[in-house]
Amino acid sequence: MAREAWAKWGEQDERGALNQIGAEEVKRAFGLVRNGKVMSLAQPLSAETPVPGHRAPMQHFMGRDGGDYAAGGKRPGGFQFAEDTVIMAMHFGTHIDALCHAWYDDKLYNGFPSNGTRSTTGAARCGVEKMGSIIGRGVLLDLVALKGQPLGLGEAVNREMIEHVKVEKGDIVLIRTGWLETKLSSPDYYDGEPGIDVGAARWLAERGVAAVGADNFAVEPIPFPPEKVFPVHQCLIRDFGIPLIEGLVLAPLAEAGASSFLFIAAPLPIRGATGSPLVPLAVL
Amino acid sequence: MAREAWAKWGEQDERGALNQIGAEEVKRAFGLVRNGKVMSLAQPLSAETPVPGHRAPMQHFMGRDGGDYAAGGKRPGGFQFAEDTVIMAMHFGTHIDALCHAWYDDKLYNGFPSNGTRSTTGAARCGVEKMGSIIGRGVLLDLVALKGQPLGLGEAVNREMIEHVKVEKGDIVLIRTGWLETKLSSPDYYDGEPGIDVGAARWLAERGVAAVGADNFAVEPIPFPPEKVFPVHQCLIRDFGIPLIEGLVLAPLAEAGASSFLFIAAPLPIRGATGSPLVPLAVL
Amino acid sequence: MAREAWAKWGEQDERGALNQIGAEEVKRAFGLVRNGKVMSLAQPLSAETPVPGHRAPMQHFMGRDGGDYAAGGKRPGGFQFAEDTVIMAMHFGTHIDALCHAWYDDKLYNGFPSNGTRSTTGAARCGVEKMGSIIGRGVLLDLVALKGQPLGLGEAVNREMIEHVKVEKGDIVLIRTGWLETKLSSPDYYDGEPGIDVGAARWLAERGVAAVGADNFAVEPIPFPPEKVFPVHQCLIRDFGIPLIEGLVLAPLAEAGASSFLFIAAPLPIRGATGSPLVPLAVL
Amino acid sequence: MAREAWAKWGEQDERGALNQIGAEEVKRAFGLVRNGKVMSLAQPLSAETPVPGHRAPMQHFMGRDGGDYAAGGKRPGGFQFAEDTVIMAMHFGTHIDALCHAWYDDKLYNGFPSNGTRSTTGAARCGVEKMGSIIGRGVLLDLVALKGQPLGLGEAVNREMIEHVKVEKGDIVLIRTGWLETKLSSPDYYDGEPGIDVGAARWLAERGVAAVGADNFAVEPIPFPPEKVFPVHQCLIRDFGIPLIEGLVLAPLAEAGASSFLFIAAPLPIRGATGSPLVPLAVL
């Protein structure tokens, strides 16, 4: 692996491949809108939303609710209200990996030292608050349609299988493996998954994509190739500065026959966070 | 007050005035895009983001970070990563009030009983997950420009002051009072604010707006009028089913000279939540 | 069931049967100390500590740690430190049920309305902060020894099986069923348990015990008797004002041959909480 | 400073000076009980409990409460219950500092590397779960009585001022400065405090005390001496392995005229935590 895109957008850059989207790409993307139908690609979020074994489920607490009034709570001026608090991992449900999320050799994308990511401060560099919003051309790479069925556990998608797709600079490429739609409600959802291998990932990166997403939890095949651990994360996030979007709901988009569309997403600008729950929208 | 918009979109409707935005309004809104410049209207989020006295600040915890590797953490296959968790009130920073957030007489918008909002379940009706995304025409109502200076504590904006603005069905109206830009970093930000009074709110509601936002924490003037408590919340959210967007950053939008623009926002679909942190985008 | 002990210690009393322990009982209990050996009856607490399905596991976050310094954190005056935060259910691990934890007919122990226990305030009455510390004579009721083996799922212990034990006013009675020691590390720990039935519970209550504990998660047998749900909780906590201590580690105490001993415990005085993690001590 | 007590109780020891309390000291302490009066030395805990600026207040959330039933919640078998969750810093209210809490030169007490304290695991060494319970002779060192008034901000208590007190091996020495009783409800409680200086701390350590507590937030005077930062923490916790107990409520103990008494405390055994909220008891 190598420092593929380092310094490409300046030595202080923290947005990586999102820089591939300029005003031109944004305008072109708006030009894709046909009927104005808006689709959310996000999972619903609750204490039941699946999480991997090492993360805690979301907790949602009411600080005030209708029950308080039923129990006799006062209503000054007639006013009643409810409010609430959540405890939520940032890599939860449908979410984006910020460029500080994954690395190797103690260096993040663009060479920033991983020592800058600490308990006391979060990520000093490449935190999710540096990403800004993502508006561009979305491209659905529908491997379920290609293969005629959902991909299986550990199944790797290589470059040959995807290079027929027209991918352009600044595109947000969304890969449908069928994993989420067939496995999310199953206890083995997080045991492994199909996904793109490093060769396919590099091919996308070399096309100049701005972001890569998938309908699984890690974009890449698990179990990993021998002696590798999250090699696609290492390659795309750290070498190329390409953020990953995970846990996407893509079946309805495929059913709608959308192959390219306006893609819109805005991570929560949490200072120093390594990712954010995301509600990506596709506009047809 | 009265049940102004109840049953207007069916007895089971939980989206309220967001129904004012149909495919036609979405397409019209996309037609407003000129140069493709995207502006976020959201505050940055951190433990320093101001909260009112009765709410706790955000907490952000790293579950794994660069320090763990500096201290000798293992790197199977070279892979290193960081992850984190937040504890966050839903009415925090820039956020949207779901239709279950405020009510009176034990009935939410559309007559749903407030008894359905409980500690055990969150809001059974009108939770934020029912809102869907919001894409439409944004209209900036710049009271700072109108008055020549930021509005003061408790200053009420009435109907006469805003009825010169062209507001149409499905618009998202954003009101700039100057409060956030002048007071957010001050300890008295939450002590009160200027905002629209019930007359102005009703006028907007009767024009068919889909949502109302402001650059303060509650849209309406505080201190309240005598014997009233959050009367605009009661009117807009409960009677008209109009969600409020609070804590907006509007000064840059005003500086950019935008009076109408494409507005995009997507609340986190947290089941039964009374609101959501929001990253609204304006596209010029 | 009935209001067995209501008003026994005054109409405003919130400590219930803990009032059975007076200075005399405390002094008598100290007289039980023989060799000064102190045993903790508490489970270790961590993210791995088992929780029932409807509760979230503990989360433990470091706000500052050794890794921060390894990554270059400053050390003014040489000083280094670490600190942390937990998110923890009150009925977690080894814990005590406050008198506001369980009730029926909308009335807590001593007739306090359950409407006083709300999201906004916690429990106005009978919260764990009203209990104070518990120091008295502990009595081990070792059903494993009595039966020659651990009790099985749903096995009920009735009055006849325990009335041979000498129980006195103010005693804290700890019931060893063997459930925790055989099942805690098993996924079916929370699927059910053996325990004392209502008859046995009443017999203890009528002897004047101050508290009842057990080495399982609910003191009483689960599955419940037909058409009953937590009948022992209803009887002991609400009718008699007797707090329950759950999740006790009792095997080592039994191995030490202790049948009566000095018992010491001090709940966290969290205002309005319905219980508290507890570290009960037995001194032999 | 130096490694005063390292290896004194073995190279793997993680309990430090608590080892000064053996069965003999425990029995002697029980011999101090006169009238059996039990006093809690702990602050009440709630969202209002003061915290220093860099820590978040406690949050207490009801997961189920009386309001849920008032709003129509079901009562299978008549059973009703309430439960709750807290988010709480470990160094909160009255609490104990574990031996992993403070150090210098990257080495904890007994030479354990501070690199073992990480986000992923908490403290591998000297976590609060290694402390066990603390039962021994408590000694009240009442500086308010000595001086005739509460000590002032930054006032240092030196060795000469305390060496008249009889302190023995295994004692838990509690220092009353008057700070908590006069300042806890004031906004400047955490701005500084009086306390013992390093000379006084060393004198206590050399007497063989098991733990040192105080009625302030850090035991030692703040502002610190020139170029020092928490020197007493560095000396007592790291060099001598003596845990500190902070935020004690000592005025009632002084009023009761207790100079020595049975002291009992049991930290929550949270794996890898750097401290624990504590409910210390004094028995007279």
JSON list of N, CA and C in Angstrom, two decimals, chain D residues 120-170:
[
{"chain": "D", "resi": 120, "resn": "THR", "atom": "N", "xyz": [-9.45, 1.22, 25.53]},
{"chain": "D", "resi": 120, "resn": "THR", "atom": "CA", "xyz": [-10.05, -0.07, 25.18]},
{"chain": "D", "resi": 120, "resn": "THR", "atom": "C", "xyz": [-10.28, -0.98, 26.37]},
{"chain": "D", "resi": 121, "resn": "THR", "atom": "N", "xyz": [-9.50, -0.80, 27.42]},
{"chain": "D", "resi": 121, "resn": "THR", "atom": "CA", "xyz": [-9.50, -1.77, 28.51]},
{"chain": "D", "resi": 121, "resn": "THR", "atom": "C", "xyz": [-9.67, -1.16, 29.88]},
{"chain": "D", "resi": 122, "resn": "GLY", "atom": "N", "xyz": [-9.60, 0.14, 30.00]},
{"chain": "D", "resi": 122, "resn": "GLY", "atom": "CA", "xyz": [-9.45, 0.72, 31.32]},
{"chain": "D", "resi": 122, "resn": "GLY", "atom": "C", "xyz": [-8.07, 0.38, 31.86]},
{"chain": "D", "resi": 123, "resn": "ALA", "atom": "N", "xyz": [-7.95, 0.41, 33.17]},
{"chain": "D", "resi": 123, "resn": "ALA", "atom": "CA", "xyz": [-6.65, 0.17, 33.80]},
{"chain": "D", "resi": 123, "resn": "ALA", "atom": "C", "xyz": [-6.39, -1.31, 33.98]},
{"chain": "D", "resi": 124, "resn": "ALA", "atom": "N", "xyz": [-5.34, -1.80, 33.32]},
{"chain": "D", "resi": 124, "resn": "ALA", "atom": "CA", "xyz": [-4.96, -3.21, 33.49]},
{"chain": "D", "resi": 124, "resn": "ALA", "atom": "C", "xyz": [-4.42, -3.46, 34.90]},
{"chain": "D", "resi": 125, "resn": "ARG", "atom": "N", "xyz": [-3.84, -2.42, 35.49]},
{"chain": "D", "resi": 125, "resn": "ARG", "atom": "CA", "xyz": [-3.23, -2.55, 36.81]},
{"chain": "D", "resi": 125, "resn": "ARG", "atom": "C", "xyz": [-3.78, -1.48, 37.75]},
{"chain": "D", "resi": 126, "resn": "CYS", "atom": "N", "xyz": [-3.94, -1.87, 39.00]},
{"chain": "D", "resi": 126, "resn": "CYS", "atom": "CA", "xyz": [-4.33, -0.93, 40.06]},
{"chain": "D", "resi": 126, "resn": "CYS", "atom": "C", "xyz": [-5.69, -0.29, 39.84]},
{"chain": "D", "resi": 127, "resn": "GLY", "atom": "N", "xyz": [-6.57, -0.98, 39.09]},
{"chain": "D", "resi": 127, "resn": "GLY", "atom": "CA", "xyz": [-7.94, -0.52, 38.96]},
{"chain": "D", "resi": 127, "resn": "GLY", "atom": "C", "xyz": [-8.68, -0.63, 40.29]},
{"chain": "D", "resi": 128, "resn": "VAL", "atom": "N", "xyz": [-9.80, 0.05, 40.37]},
{"chain": "D", "resi": 128, "resn": "VAL", "atom": "CA", "xyz": [-10.53, 0.11, 41.64]},
{"chain": "D", "resi": 128, "resn": "VAL", "atom": "C", "xyz": [-11.01, -1.27, 42.08]},
{"chain": "D", "resi": 129, "resn": "GLU", "atom": "N", "xyz": [-11.16, -2.18, 41.13]},
{"chain": "D", "resi": 129, "resn": "GLU", "atom": "CA", "xyz": [-11.64, -3.53, 41.49]},
{"chain": "D", "resi": 129, "resn": "GLU", "atom": "C", "xyz": [-10.59, -4.33, 42.25]},
{"chain": "D", "resi": 130, "resn": "LYS", "atom": "N", "xyz": [-9.35, -3.81, 42.27]},
{"chain": "D", "resi": 130, "resn": "LYS", "atom": "CA", "xyz": [-8.29, -4.51, 43.01]},
{"chain": "D", "resi": 130, "resn": "LYS", "atom": "C", "xyz": [-8.23, -4.08, 44.48]},
{"chain": "D", "resi": 131, "resn": "MET", "atom": "N", "xyz": [-8.96, -3.03, 44.84]},
{"chain": "D", "resi": 131, "resn": "MET", "atom": "CA", "xyz": [-8.85, -2.47, 46.18]},
{"chain": "D", "resi": 131, "resn": "MET", "atom": "C", "xyz": [-9.49, -3.34, 47.25]},
{"chain": "D", "resi": 132, "resn": "GLY", "atom": "N", "xyz": [-10.62, -3.92, 46.91]},
{"chain": "D", "resi": 132, "resn": "GLY", "atom": "CA", "xyz": [-11.40, -4.60, 47.93]},
{"chain": "D", "resi": 132, "resn": "GLY", "atom": "C", "xyz": [-12.03, -3.59, 48.87]},
{"chain": "D", "resi": 133, "resn": "SER", "atom": "N", "xyz": [-12.64, -4.08, 49.93]},
{"chain": "D", "resi": 133, "resn": "SER", "atom": "CA", "xyz": [-13.30, -3.20, 50.88]},
{"chain": "D", "resi": 133, "resn": "SER", "atom": "C", "xyz": [-12.29, -2.64, 51.87]},
{"chain": "D", "resi": 134, "resn": "ILE", "atom": "N", "xyz": [-12.69, -1.60, 52.55]},
{"chain": "D", "resi": 134, "resn": "ILE", "atom": "CA", "xyz": [-11.81, -0.93, 53.50]},
{"chain": "D", "resi": 134, "resn": "ILE", "atom": "C", "xyz": [-12.51, -0.88, 54.86]},
{"chain": "D", "resi": 135, "resn": "ILE", "atom": "N", "xyz": [-12.04, -1.69, 55.77]},
{"chain": "D", "resi": 135, "resn": "ILE", "atom": "CA", "xyz": [-12.58, -1.66, 57.13]},
{"chain": "D", "resi": 135, "resn": "ILE", "atom": "C", "xyz": [-11.41, -1.48, 58.08]},
{"chain": "D", "resi": 136, "resn": "GLY", "atom": "N", "xyz": [-11.46, -0.44, 58.89]},
{"chain": "D", "resi": 136, "resn": "GLY", "atom": "CA", "xyz": [-10.34, -0.21, 59.79]},
{"chain": "D", "resi": 136, "resn": "GLY", "atom": "C", "xyz": [-10.66, 0.91, 60.76]},
{"chain": "D", "resi": 137, "resn": "ARG", "atom": "N", "xyz": [-9.60, 1.38, 61.41]},
{"chain": "D", "resi": 137, "resn": "ARG", "atom": "CA", "xyz": [-9.80, 2.47, 62.35]},
{"chain": "D", "resi": 137, "resn": "ARG", "atom": "C", "xyz": [-9.78, 3.80, 61.62]},
{"chain": "D", "resi": 138, "resn": "GLY", "atom": "N", "xyz": [-10.85, 4.55, 61.73]},
{"chain": "D", "resi": 138, "resn": "GLY", "atom": "CA", "xyz": [-10.88, 5.90, 61.19]},
{"chain": "D", "resi": 138, "resn": "GLY", "atom": "C", "xyz": [-10.42, 6.90, 62.24]},
{"chain": "D", "resi": 139, "resn": "VAL", "atom": "N", "xyz": [-9.64, 7.87, 61.80]},
{"chain": "D", "resi": 139, "resn": "VAL", "atom": "CA", "xyz": [-9.18, 8.93, 62.71]},
{"chain": "D", "resi": 139, "resn": "VAL", "atom": "C", "xyz": [-9.59, 10.27, 62.10]},
{"chain": "D", "resi": 140, "resn": "LEU", "atom": "N", "xyz": [-10.29, 11.07, 62.85]},
{"chain": "D", "resi": 140, "resn": "LEU", "atom": "CA", "xyz": [-10.68, 12.39, 62.36]},
{"chain": "D", "resi": 140, "resn": "LEU", "atom": "C", "xyz": [-9.63, 13.41, 62.76]},
{"chain": "D", "resi": 141, "resn": "LEU", "atom": "N", "xyz": [-9.07, 14.06, 61.77]},
{"chain": "D", "resi": 141, "resn": "LEU", "atom": "CA", "xyz": [-8.10, 15.11, 62.03]},
{"chain": "D", "resi": 141, "resn": "LEU", "atom": "C", "xyz": [-8.82, 16.43, 61.77]},
{"chain": "D", "resi": 142, "resn": "ASP", "atom": "N", "xyz": [-9.32, 17.02, 62.84]},
{"chain": "D", "resi": 142, "resn": "ASP", "atom": "CA", "xyz": [-10.25, 18.13, 62.69]},
{"chain": "D", "resi": 142, "resn": "ASP", "atom": "C", "xyz": [-9.51, 19.47, 62.73]},
{"chain": "D", "resi": 143, "resn": "LEU", "atom": "N", "xyz": [-9.13, 19.95, 61.56]},
{"chain": "D", "resi": 143, "resn": "LEU", "atom": "CA", "xyz": [-8.38, 21.21, 61.48]},
{"chain": "D", "resi": 143, "resn": "LEU", "atom": "C", "xyz": [-9.27, 22.41, 61.76]},
{"chain": "D", "resi": 144, "resn": "VAL", "atom": "N", "xyz": [-10.55, 22.27, 61.55]},
{"chain": "D", "resi": 144, "resn": "VAL", "atom": "CA", "xyz": [-11.47, 23.35, 61.86]},
{"chain": "D", "resi": 144, "resn": "VAL", "atom": "C", "xyz": [-11.49, 23.58, 63.37]},
{"chain": "D", "resi": 145, "resn": "ALA", "atom": "N", "xyz": [-11.56, 22.51, 64.11]},
{"chain": "D", "resi": 145, "resn": "ALA", "atom": "CA", "xyz": [-11.53, 22.63, 65.57]},
{"chain": "D", "resi": 145, "resn": "ALA", "atom": "C", "xyz": [-10.19, 23.18, 66.03]},
{"chain": "D", "resi": 146, "resn": "LEU", "atom": "N", "xyz": [-9.13, 22.67, 65.40]},
{"chain": "D", "resi": 146, "resn": "LEU", "atom": "CA", "xyz": [-7.78, 23.09, 65.79]},
{"chain": "D", "resi": 146, "resn": "LEU", "atom": "C", "xyz": [-7.60, 24.59, 65.59]},
{"chain": "D", "resi": 147, "resn": "LYS", "atom": "N", "xyz": [-8.10, 25.06, 64.46]},
{"chain": "D", "resi": 147, "resn": "LYS", "atom": "CA", "xyz": [-7.87, 26.46, 64.11]},
{"chain": "D", "resi": 147, "resn": "LYS", "atom": "C", "xyz": [-8.98, 27.38, 64.62]},
{"chain": "D", "resi": 148, "resn": "GLY", "atom": "N", "xyz": [-10.10, 26.79, 64.94]},
{"chain": "D", "resi": 148, "resn": "GLY", "atom": "CA", "xyz": [-11.22, 27.60, 65.41]},
{"chain": "D", "resi": 148, "resn": "GLY", "atom": "C", "xyz": [-12.09, 28.14, 64.29]},
{"chain": "D", "resi": 149, "resn": "GLN", "atom": "N", "xyz": [-11.75, 27.80, 63.06]},
{"chain": "D", "resi": 149, "resn": "GLN", "atom": "CA", "xyz": [-12.56, 28.23, 61.91]},
{"chain": "D", "resi": 149, "resn": "GLN", "atom": "C", "xyz": [-12.16, 27.42, 60.68]},
{"chain": "D", "resi": 150, "resn": "PRO", "atom": "N", "xyz": [-13.00, 27.44, 59.68]},
{"chain": "D", "resi": 150, "resn": "PRO", "atom": "CA", "xyz": [-12.65, 26.72, 58.45]},
{"chain": "D", "resi": 150, "resn": "PRO", "atom": "C", "xyz": [-11.39, 27.30, 57.81]},
{"chain": "D", "resi": 151, "resn": "LEU", "atom": "N", "xyz": [-10.62, 26.44, 57.17]},
{"chain": "D", "resi": 151, "resn": "LEU", "atom": "CA", "xyz": [-9.43, 26.90, 56.48]},
{"chain": "D", "resi": 151, "resn": "LEU", "atom": "C", "xyz": [-9.82, 27.63, 55.20]},
{"chain": "D", "resi": 152, "resn": "GLY", "atom": "N", "xyz": [-8.91, 28.49, 54.73]},
{"chain": "D", "resi": 152, "resn": "GLY", "atom": "CA", "xyz": [-9.22, 29.29, 53.55]},
{"chain": "D", "resi": 152, "resn": "GLY", "atom": "C", "xyz": [-8.62, 28.74, 52.28]},
{"chain": "D", "resi": 153, "resn": "LEU", "atom": "N", "xyz": [-8.98, 29.37, 51.19]},
{"chain": "D", "resi": 153, "resn": "LEU", "atom": "CA", "xyz": [-8.50, 28.96, 49.86]},
{"chain": "D", "resi": 153, "resn": "LEU", "atom": "C", "xyz": [-6.98, 28.86, 49.83]},
{"chain": "D", "resi": 154, "resn": "GLY", "atom": "N", "xyz": [-6.48, 27.73, 49.43]},
{"chain": "D", "resi": 154, "resn": "GLY", "atom": "CA", "xyz": [-5.04, 27.55, 49.25]},
{"chain": "D", "resi": 154, "resn": "GLY", "atom": "C", "xyz": [-4.26, 27.36, 50.53]},
{"chain": "D", "resi": 155, "resn": "GLU", "atom": "N", "xyz": [-4.94, 27.38, 51.65]},
{"chain": "D", "resi": 155, "resn": "GLU", "atom": "CA", "xyz": [-4.24, 27.26, 52.94]},
{"chain": "D", "resi": 155, "resn": "GLU", "atom": "C", "xyz": [-3.64, 25.86, 53.09]},
{"chain": "D", "resi": 156, "resn": "ALA", "atom": "N", "xyz": [-2.35, 25.83, 53.38]},
{"chain": "D", "resi": 156, "resn": "ALA", "atom": "CA", "xyz": [-1.63, 24.55, 53.47]},
{"chain": "D", "resi": 156, "resn": "ALA", "atom": "C", "xyz": [-1.47, 24.13, 54.93]},
{"chain": "D", "resi": 157, "resn": "VAL", "atom": "N", "xyz": [-1.75, 22.88, 55.17]},
{"chain": "D", "resi": 157, "resn": "VAL", "atom": "CA", "xyz": [-1.56, 22.30, 56.49]},
{"chain": "D", "resi": 157, "resn": "VAL", "atom": "C", "xyz": [-0.25, 21.52, 56.45]},
{"chain": "D", "resi": 158, "resn": "ASN", "atom": "N", "xyz": [0.69, 21.89, 57.34]},
{"chain": "D", "resi": 158, "resn": "ASN", "atom": "CA", "xyz": [1.98, 21.20, 57.28]},
{"chain": "D", "resi": 158, "resn": "ASN", "atom": "C", "xyz": [2.13, 20.18, 58.41]},
{"chain": "D", "resi": 159, "resn": "ARG", "atom": "N", "xyz": [3.24, 19.52, 58.41]},
{"chain": "D", "resi": 159, "resn": "ARG", "atom": "CA", "xyz": [3.48, 18.45, 59.35]},
{"chain": "D", "resi": 159, "resn": "ARG", "atom": "C", "xyz": [3.36, 18.90, 60.80]},
{"chain": "D", "resi": 160, "resn": "GLU", "atom": "N", "xyz": [3.89, 20.05, 61.11]},
{"chain": "D", "resi": 160, "resn": "GLU", "atom": "CA", "xyz": [3.86, 20.52, 62.49]},
{"chain": "D", "resi": 160, "resn": "GLU", "atom": "C", "xyz": [2.43, 20.64, 63.01]},
{"chain": "D", "resi": 161, "resn": "MET", "atom": "N", "xyz": [1.53, 20.98, 62.12]},
{"chain": "D", "resi": 161, "resn": "MET", "atom": "CA", "xyz": [0.15, 21.19, 62.56]},
{"chain": "D", "resi": 161, "resn": "MET", "atom": "C", "xyz": [-0.59, 19.89, 62.86]},
{"chain": "D", "resi": 162, "resn": "ILE", "atom": "N", "xyz": [-0.06, 18.79, 62.38]},
{"chain": "D", "resi": 162, "resn": "ILE", "atom": "CA", "xyz": [-0.80, 17.54, 62.59]},
{"chain": "D", "resi": 162, "resn": "ILE", "atom": "C", "xyz": [-0.06, 16.50, 63.41]},
{"chain": "D", "resi": 163, "resn": "GLU", "atom": "N", "xyz": [1.22, 16.72, 63.69]},
{"chain": "D", "resi": 163, "resn": "GLU", "atom": "CA", "xyz": [1.96, 15.60, 64.30]},
{"chain": "D", "resi": 163, "resn": "GLU", "atom": "C", "xyz": [1.64, 15.36, 65.77]},
{"chain": "D", "resi": 164, "resn": "HIS", "atom": "N", "xyz": [0.76, 16.18, 66.31]},
{"chain": "D", "resi": 164, "resn": "HIS", "atom": "CA", "xyz": [0.28, 15.90, 67.66]},
{"chain": "D", "resi": 164, "resn": "HIS", "atom": "C", "xyz": [-0.74, 14.76, 67.68]},
{"chain": "D", "resi": 165, "resn": "VAL", "atom": "N", "xyz": [-1.26, 14.45, 66.52]},
{"chain": "D", "resi": 165, "resn": "VAL", "atom": "CA", "xyz": [-2.31, 13.43, 66.46]},
{"chain": "D", "resi": 165, "resn": "VAL", "atom": "C", "xyz": [-1.70, 12.04, 66.50]},
{"chain": "D", "resi": 166, "resn": "LYS", "atom": "N", "xyz": [-2.36, 11.16, 67.20]},
{"chain": "D", "resi": 166, "resn": "LYS", "atom": "CA", "xyz": [-1.86, 9.79, 67.27]},
{"chain": "D", "resi": 166, "resn": "LYS", "atom": "C", "xyz": [-2.38, 9.02, 66.04]},
{"chain": "D", "resi": 167, "resn": "VAL", "atom": "N", "xyz": [-1.47, 8.69, 65.17]},
{"chain": "D", "resi": 167, "resn": "VAL", "atom": "CA", "xyz": [-1.83, 7.97, 63.96]},
{"chain": "D", "resi": 167, "resn": "VAL", "atom": "C", "xyz": [-1.07, 6.66, 63.96]},
{"chain": "D", "resi": 168, "resn": "GLU", "atom": "N", "xyz": [-1.78, 5.56, 63.66]},
{"chain": "D", "resi": 168, "resn": "GLU", "atom": "CA", "xyz": [-1.15, 4.25, 63.71]},
{"chain": "D", "resi": 168, "resn": "GLU", "atom": "C", "xyz": [-1.23, 3.53, 62.37]},
{"chain": "D", "resi": 169, "resn": "LYS", "atom": "N", "xyz": [-0.46, 2.50, 62.27]},
{"chain": "D", "resi": 169, "resn": "LYS", "atom": "CA", "xyz": [-0.45, 1.65, 61.08]},
{"chain": "D", "resi": 169, "resn": "LYS", "atom": "C", "xyz": [-1.87, 1.19, 60.75]},
{"chain": "D", "resi": 170, "resn": "GLY", "atom": "N", "xyz": [-2.24, 1.35, 59.49]},
{"chain": "D", "resi": 170, "resn": "GLY", "atom": "CA", "xyz": [-3.54, 0.88, 59.04]},
{"chain": "D", "resi": 170, "resn": "GLY", "atom": "C", "xyz": [-4.67, 1.87, 59.25]}
]
